[in-house]
Amino acid sequence: MRQSTDNFLALSLFLLFFANFIYSVVYFYNDFPNGYVWGELFIKYTDGFVRRGLTGYLLYHAANFLNVHIVWTAFISLVYILFFIKAYSFIRENVSYFFTIVLFFSPALLAFLVKDPDLFGRKDILFLALLAIIMAKASTIIISPEKQGKAWLTIALCYLVAFLIHEITLFFALLPALLVLRANEKHTLATVAAIGAVFLLSALFAVHFQGTAAMREAMFHDWQALIPDFTTQGGMRFIGKDLSSHATPFPWLQNGNLRLSYIAAWLLALLPLGLLMYVYRFHTACTDVLGRGMTWLAYGCAIFPAVILTFMINDFGRTISYSCLMFLFFALHILRIYRDRHGDLPVRPCFTQLHFANTPVLIGSLYYLLCWKLYHYVPLSMEPRIISLSF
């Protein structure tokens, strides 16, 4: 009876998650070609080296031969499905079934990418997948240095492609870089120099070389030659404009009620990640794997992109969510390395028998509904809609 109830609750959560995913796909597909996400995808390098260029460049040159509308929707849907299946199996392999569920459905973590229809189709899922591959390869080298094979080539190519897809996203690659440094201790200075150069280029291209108004107009004419009803929607509106001209400086900090609401909401959203770190003594495991200094550096690297990118683009919810997601994958890789080294994880005694049960699932469901507003960066004190299907 209990197992039957557990299965029913798990299936209910899966259906909620899957329904949001399907809704996002349909929303994205029907918005072609002038939805916000489509406009961001179509930015290209044809007229100069500007932000988010590689996928736009490839789409532009493929547009004469392929139906970008269908092909890109199918491609990004497949990437989403593979990413979430791999993420689910990775969490399940490293921690308990209970944590797999609550981490998977946390608004601040994996569920963030599916819940908001405006996030589907963005290039974010591509760079997240690339950074996850970098961490996996670096962890494998740390565990088995003799089995490096082509891992270093894969790591280098992943960094390069991530940079070309969206230069600013490499701010999120600081945590993967720590694992890369740990895996390449014999050539630390060369590795630090290479990674440092990549991040300097990221900052340079992301902030200073966004193109000009003339470049933006040329890009519009190019796309309109292929797609007559293409407009200036999406990220293209900001090419050639000063960042400060379209960013409202921290509206969530200018009102006491908003500030308290955001802080309370994010504490709730980060509860599963905090619980994971407490149960498995993450600080102890990370210190064992990386050393004390790099462990504290890792904490700083988890906060850095959220602070820097919020200053730059004022995208509070998205940047913090991606920072937390990177830290989650980083923490799971640290636990994996520790377990391989010691044969078991440093689980606190009171949680050694933690399993998936009715009470945690019910609490998790209520928690999910409570925190859903974070997907739209709306404070909890404002209008109550429940899930995206209730649009």
Coordinates of C-alpha atoms in Angstrom, one line a residue:
M1 CA 0.0 0.0 0.0
R2 CA 2.8 2.4 1.0
Q3 CA 4.8 1.6 -2.2
S4 CA 1.7 2.2 -4.3
T5 CA 1.1 5.6 -2.7
D6 CA 4.8 6.5 -3.2
N7 CA 4.5 5.6 -6.9
F8 CA 1.3 7.6 -7.3
L9 CA 2.9 10.7 -5.7
A10 CA 6.1 10.4 -7.8
L11 CA 4.0 10.0 -11.0
S12 CA 1.9 13.1 -10.1
L13 CA 5.1 15.2 -9.7
F14 CA 6.4 13.8 -13.0
L15 CA 3.2 14.7 -14.8
L16 CA 3.3 18.2 -13.4
F17 CA 6.9 18.6 -14.5
F18 CA 6.2 17.1 -18.0
A19 CA 3.1 19.2 -18.5
N20 CA 5.1 22.3 -17.9
F21 CA 7.7 21.1 -20.3
I22 CA 5.2 20.4 -23.1
Y23 CA 3.5 23.8 -22.6
S24 CA 6.9 25.5 -22.9
V25 CA 7.7 23.7 -26.2
V26 CA 4.3 24.7 -27.7
Y27 CA 4.7 28.3 -26.4
F28 CA 8.1 28.6 -27.9
Y29 CA 7.1 27.0 -31.3
N30 CA 4.1 29.2 -31.8
D31 CA 6.1 32.3 -31.1
F32 CA 8.3 31.9 -34.2
P33 CA 10.0 34.1 -35.4
N34 CA 9.6 37.1 -33.1
G35 CA 9.4 35.8 -29.6
Y36 CA 12.0 36.9 -27.1
V37 CA 13.9 33.6 -27.2
W38 CA 13.9 33.4 -31.0
G39 CA 15.3 36.9 -31.2
E40 CA 18.1 36.0 -28.8
L41 CA 18.9 32.8 -30.8
F42 CA 19.1 34.6 -34.1
I43 CA 22.0 37.0 -33.0
K44 CA 24.9 36.0 -35.2
Y45 CA 28.5 36.7 -36.0
T46 CA 27.9 37.5 -39.7
D47 CA 28.2 41.2 -39.1
G48 CA 30.8 41.2 -36.4
F49 CA 31.8 39.5 -33.2
V50 CA 28.8 40.2 -30.9
R51 CA 27.2 38.6 -27.9
R52 CA 25.7 35.0 -28.2
G53 CA 27.0 34.5 -31.7
L54 CA 27.7 30.9 -32.6
T55 CA 24.2 29.4 -32.7
G56 CA 22.8 32.4 -34.4
Y57 CA 25.5 32.2 -37.0
L58 CA 24.8 28.5 -37.7
L59 CA 21.1 29.1 -37.8
Y60 CA 21.5 32.0 -40.2
H61 CA 23.5 29.9 -42.7
A62 CA 21.2 26.9 -42.3
A63 CA 18.0 28.9 -42.7
N64 CA 18.1 28.6 -46.6
F65 CA 18.2 24.8 -46.4
L66 CA 16.3 23.9 -43.2
N67 CA 13.0 24.9 -41.6
V68 CA 14.6 26.5 -38.5
H69 CA 11.2 26.7 -36.9
I70 CA 10.9 22.9 -36.7
V71 CA 14.6 21.9 -36.6
W72 CA 15.6 24.1 -33.7
T73 CA 12.5 23.3 -31.6
A74 CA 13.2 19.5 -32.1
F75 CA 16.9 20.0 -31.3
I76 CA 16.5 22.0 -28.2
S77 CA 13.7 19.7 -27.0
L78 CA 16.0 16.7 -27.4
V79 CA 18.8 18.5 -25.5
Y80 CA 16.4 19.3 -22.7
I81 CA 15.2 15.7 -22.5
L82 CA 18.7 14.2 -22.5
F83 CA 20.0 16.8 -20.0
F84 CA 17.2 16.1 -17.5
I85 CA 17.5 12.3 -17.9
K86 CA 21.2 12.5 -17.3
A87 CA 20.8 14.9 -14.4
Y88 CA 18.2 12.7 -12.8
S89 CA 20.4 9.5 -13.1
F90 CA 23.4 11.4 -11.9
I91 CA 21.7 12.7 -8.7
R92 CA 20.1 9.2 -8.1
E93 CA 23.5 7.5 -8.5
N94 CA 25.2 9.8 -6.0
V95 CA 22.6 10.4 -3.3
S96 CA 19.2 9.1 -2.2
Y97 CA 15.9 8.8 -4.1
F98 CA 14.5 11.5 -1.7
F99 CA 17.1 14.0 -2.7
T100 CA 16.7 13.1 -6.4
I101 CA 13.1 14.2 -6.2
V102 CA 13.4 17.4 -4.1
L103 CA 16.5 18.6 -6.1
F104 CA 14.9 17.8 -9.4
F105 CA 11.7 19.8 -8.6
S106 CA 13.4 22.7 -6.7
P107 CA 12.4 26.0 -8.3
A108 CA 16.0 27.2 -7.8
L109 CA 17.5 24.2 -9.6
L110 CA 16.5 21.9 -12.4
A111 CA 12.8 22.7 -12.5
F112 CA 13.6 26.4 -13.2
L113 CA 14.5 25.5 -16.8
V114 CA 11.1 24.0 -17.6
K115 CA 8.6 26.0 -15.5
D116 CA 9.0 29.4 -17.3
P117 CA 8.0 29.2 -21.1
D118 CA 10.2 32.2 -21.8
L119 CA 13.3 30.1 -20.8
F120 CA 12.7 27.3 -23.2
G121 CA 14.8 27.5 -26.3
R122 CA 17.4 29.8 -24.8
K123 CA 21.0 28.8 -25.3
D124 CA 21.4 28.4 -21.5
I125 CA 20.6 24.7 -21.7
L126 CA 23.6 24.2 -24.1
F127 CA 26.2 25.9 -22.0
L128 CA 24.8 24.2 -18.8
A129 CA 25.3 20.8 -20.6
L130 CA 28.8 21.8 -21.7
L131 CA 29.9 22.8 -18.2
A132 CA 28.4 19.6 -16.8
I133 CA 30.5 17.6 -19.3
I134 CA 33.6 19.6 -18.2
M135 CA 33.0 18.7 -14.5
A136 CA 32.4 15.1 -15.4
K137 CA 35.6 14.8 -17.4
A138 CA 37.7 16.5 -14.7
S139 CA 36.2 14.3 -12.0
T140 CA 37.0 11.2 -14.0
I141 CA 40.6 12.4 -14.3
I142 CA 40.8 13.0 -10.5
I143 CA 39.4 9.6 -9.8
S144 CA 41.6 7.7 -12.4
P145 CA 44.5 9.8 -13.6
E146 CA 45.8 6.9 -15.7
K147 CA 42.7 6.9 -17.8
Q148 CA 42.8 10.4 -19.2
G149 CA 42.5 9.5 -22.9
K150 CA 41.0 12.4 -24.8
A151 CA 39.4 14.0 -21.7
W152 CA 41.6 17.1 -21.9
L153 CA 40.7 17.6 -25.5
T154 CA 37.0 17.3 -24.6
I155 CA 37.4 19.8 -21.8
A156 CA 39.2 22.4 -24.1
L157 CA 36.5 22.0 -26.8
C158 CA 33.7 22.4 -24.3
Y159 CA 35.1 25.6 -23.0
L160 CA 35.6 26.9 -26.5
V161 CA 32.1 26.1 -27.7
A162 CA 30.6 27.5 -24.5
F163 CA 32.5 30.7 -25.1
L164 CA 31.3 31.0 -28.7
I165 CA 27.7 30.2 -27.8
H166 CA 27.4 32.9 -25.2
E167 CA 30.5 34.6 -23.9
I168 CA 28.9 35.9 -20.7
T169 CA 27.9 32.4 -19.6
L170 CA 31.5 31.5 -18.8
F171 CA 31.1 33.4 -15.6
F172 CA 29.3 30.3 -14.5
A173 CA 32.3 28.1 -15.4
L174 CA 34.4 29.1 -12.3
L175 CA 33.3 26.0 -10.4
P176 CA 34.1 23.6 -13.3
A177 CA 37.5 25.4 -13.5
L178 CA 38.3 24.4 -9.9
L179 CA 37.8 20.7 -10.8
V180 CA 39.9 21.2 -13.9
L181 CA 42.7 22.7 -11.8
R182 CA 42.5 19.9 -9.3
A183 CA 42.7 17.4 -12.2
N184 CA 45.8 19.0 -13.7
E185 CA 48.0 19.6 -10.7
K186 CA 51.2 18.9 -12.6
H187 CA 50.6 21.9 -14.9
T188 CA 48.8 24.3 -12.5
L189 CA 50.3 27.5 -13.8
A190 CA 49.6 26.8 -17.4
T191 CA 46.0 25.7 -16.6
V192 CA 45.4 28.9 -14.5
A193 CA 46.8 31.0 -17.3
A194 CA 44.5 29.4 -19.9
I195 CA 41.4 29.6 -17.8
G196 CA 42.2 33.1 -16.8
A197 CA 42.6 34.2 -20.4
V198 CA 39.2 32.6 -21.2
F199 CA 37.5 34.5 -18.5
L200 CA 39.1 37.8 -19.4
L201 CA 37.9 37.3 -22.9
S202 CA 34.5 36.5 -21.6
A203 CA 34.2 39.7 -19.7
L204 CA 35.7 41.8 -22.6
F205 CA 33.4 40.5 -25.3
A206 CA 30.3 40.3 -23.0
V207 CA 30.5 43.8 -21.7
H208 CA 32.5 46.0 -24.2
F209 CA 32.0 44.6 -27.7
Q210 CA 28.2 44.3 -28.1
G211 CA 28.2 45.8 -31.6
T212 CA 26.8 49.0 -32.9
A213 CA 23.4 50.3 -34.0
A214 CA 24.5 50.0 -37.7
M215 CA 25.5 46.4 -37.0
R216 CA 22.1 45.7 -35.5
E217 CA 20.3 47.2 -38.5
A218 CA 22.4 45.1 -40.9
M219 CA 21.5 42.0 -38.9
F220 CA 17.8 42.8 -39.2
H221 CA 18.0 43.2 -43.0
D222 CA 19.9 39.9 -43.3
W223 CA 17.3 38.0 -41.3
Q224 CA 14.4 39.7 -43.0
A225 CA 15.8 38.6 -46.4
L226 CA 15.3 35.0 -45.1
I227 CA 12.3 35.5 -42.8
P228 CA 10.2 38.5 -44.1
D229 CA 8.2 39.0 -40.9
F230 CA 11.3 39.0 -38.6
T231 CA 11.3 42.0 -36.3
T232 CA 13.5 43.5 -33.7
Q233 CA 12.2 41.4 -30.8
G234 CA 14.3 39.6 -28.2
G235 CA 17.9 40.1 -27.3
M236 CA 18.6 41.9 -30.6
R237 CA 17.0 45.0 -29.2
F238 CA 20.0 45.5 -27.0
I239 CA 22.8 45.1 -29.5
G240 CA 24.7 48.4 -29.8
K241 CA 23.0 49.9 -26.7
D242 CA 24.7 50.7 -23.5
L243 CA 23.8 48.1 -20.8
S244 CA 22.7 50.8 -18.4
S245 CA 20.2 52.1 -20.9
H246 CA 17.8 49.1 -20.5
A247 CA 18.6 47.8 -17.0
T248 CA 16.6 49.0 -14.0
P249 CA 19.1 49.1 -11.1
F250 CA 18.0 46.5 -8.5
P251 CA 14.2 47.2 -8.2
W252 CA 14.0 44.3 -5.6
L253 CA 16.4 46.2 -3.3
Q254 CA 14.6 49.5 -3.4
N255 CA 11.5 48.4 -1.5
G256 CA 11.6 46.8 2.0
N257 CA 8.7 44.4 1.4
L258 CA 10.1 43.3 -1.9
R259 CA 13.5 42.7 -0.4
L260 CA 12.2 40.6 2.5
S261 CA 9.9 38.7 0.1
Y262 CA 12.8 37.8 -2.2
I263 CA 15.1 36.8 0.6
A264 CA 12.4 34.5 2.2
A265 CA 11.6 33.0 -1.2
W266 CA 15.2 32.2 -2.0
L267 CA 15.9 30.7 1.4
L268 CA 12.9 28.4 0.8
A269 CA 14.1 27.6 -2.8
L270 CA 17.6 26.8 -1.6
L271 CA 16.5 24.6 1.3
P272 CA 17.0 21.2 -0.6
L273 CA 20.5 22.2 -1.6
G274 CA 21.3 23.3 2.0
L275 CA 19.9 20.0 3.3
L276 CA 21.9 18.0 0.9
M277 CA 25.1 19.8 2.0
Y278 CA 24.2 19.2 5.7
V279 CA 23.3 15.5 5.4
Y280 CA 26.4 14.5 3.5
R281 CA 28.8 16.8 5.3
F282 CA 29.8 18.5 2.1
H283 CA 32.4 20.8 3.7
T284 CA 34.2 17.8 5.0
A285 CA 34.1 16.0 1.7
C286 CA 35.1 19.1 -0.3
T287 CA 38.0 19.8 2.0
D288 CA 39.2 16.3 1.6
V289 CA 39.0 16.5 -2.3
L290 CA 40.2 20.0 -3.0
G291 CA 41.9 21.2 0.2
R292 CA 40.7 24.0 2.6
G293 CA 41.7 27.0 0.4
M294 CA 40.0 25.8 -2.7
T295 CA 36.9 24.8 -0.8
W296 CA 36.4 28.3 0.4
L297 CA 37.2 29.5 -3.1
A298 CA 34.5 27.2 -4.4
Y299 CA 32.0 28.9 -2.1
G300 CA 33.0 32.3 -3.5
C301 CA 32.8 31.0 -7.1
A302 CA 29.2 29.9 -6.5
I303 CA 28.3 33.4 -5.4
F304 CA 30.4 35.4 -7.9
P305 CA 28.2 35.0 -11.1
A306 CA 25.0 35.8 -9.2
V307 CA 26.5 39.0 -7.9
I308 CA 28.4 40.1 -11.0
L309 CA 25.7 39.3 -13.5
T310 CA 23.0 40.9 -11.4
F311 CA 25.0 44.1 -11.4
M312 CA 25.4 43.8 -15.2
I313 CA 21.9 42.7 -16.4
N314 CA 19.7 42.8 -13.3
D315 CA 18.3 39.3 -14.0
F316 CA 18.0 38.3 -10.3
G317 CA 16.1 35.0 -10.5
R318 CA 17.8 33.5 -13.6
T319 CA 21.4 34.2 -12.6
I320 CA 21.1 33.0 -9.1
S321 CA 19.3 29.8 -10.2
Y322 CA 22.1 29.0 -12.7
S323 CA 24.7 29.7 -10.0
C324 CA 22.9 27.3 -7.7
L325 CA 22.5 24.7 -10.4
M326 CA 26.3 24.8 -11.2
F327 CA 27.0 24.5 -7.4
L328 CA 24.7 21.5 -7.2
F329 CA 26.5 19.6 -10.0
F330 CA 29.8 20.6 -8.5
A331 CA 28.7 19.3 -5.1
L332 CA 27.6 16.0 -6.6
H333 CA 30.9 15.5 -8.4
I334 CA 32.8 16.3 -5.1
L335 CA 30.7 13.6 -3.3
R336 CA 31.3 11.2 -6.1
I337 CA 35.1 11.7 -5.9
Y338 CA 35.0 11.4 -2.1
R339 CA 33.0 8.2 -2.3
D340 CA 35.4 6.7 -4.8
R341 CA 38.3 7.5 -2.6
H342 CA 36.9 6.4 0.7
G343 CA 34.2 3.9 -0.3
D344 CA 31.3 5.7 1.3
L345 CA 29.9 9.2 2.0
P346 CA 30.2 11.0 5.3
V347 CA 26.5 10.8 6.1
R348 CA 25.3 12.2 9.4
P349 CA 24.1 9.3 11.6
C350 CA 20.5 10.7 12.0
F351 CA 20.0 10.5 8.2
T352 CA 21.6 7.2 7.4
Q353 CA 18.2 5.6 6.7
L354 CA 16.8 8.6 4.7
H355 CA 14.5 7.2 1.9
F356 CA 11.7 8.3 -0.3
A357 CA 8.5 8.3 1.8
N358 CA 5.0 9.8 1.8
T359 CA 5.7 12.7 4.1
P360 CA 8.8 14.1 2.2
V361 CA 6.9 13.9 -1.1
L362 CA 3.9 15.8 0.3
I363 CA 6.1 18.4 1.8
G364 CA 8.0 18.6 -1.4
S365 CA 4.8 19.2 -3.4
L366 CA 3.7 22.0 -1.1
Y367 CA 7.2 23.5 -1.3
Y368 CA 7.2 23.4 -5.1
L369 CA 3.8 25.2 -5.2
L370 CA 5.0 27.8 -2.7
C371 CA 8.2 28.7 -4.5
W372 CA 6.9 28.6 -8.1
K373 CA 6.9 32.4 -8.4
L374 CA 10.6 32.5 -8.4
Y375 CA 10.6 31.4 -12.0
H376 CA 9.1 34.8 -13.0
Y377 CA 11.3 36.7 -10.4
V378 CA 8.0 37.9 -8.8
P379 CA 8.0 38.3 -5.0
L380 CA 5.7 36.0 -2.9
S381 CA 3.7 39.0 -1.8
M382 CA 2.2 39.6 -5.3
E383 CA -0.6 38.0 -7.2
P384 CA -1.1 34.2 -6.7
R385 CA -1.0 32.0 -9.8
I386 CA 0.0 28.5 -9.2
I387 CA 1.6 26.8 -12.2
S388 CA 2.3 27.9 -15.8
L389 CA -0.7 25.8 -17.0
S390 CA -2.9 28.3 -15.2
F391 CA -1.9 31.1 -17.6

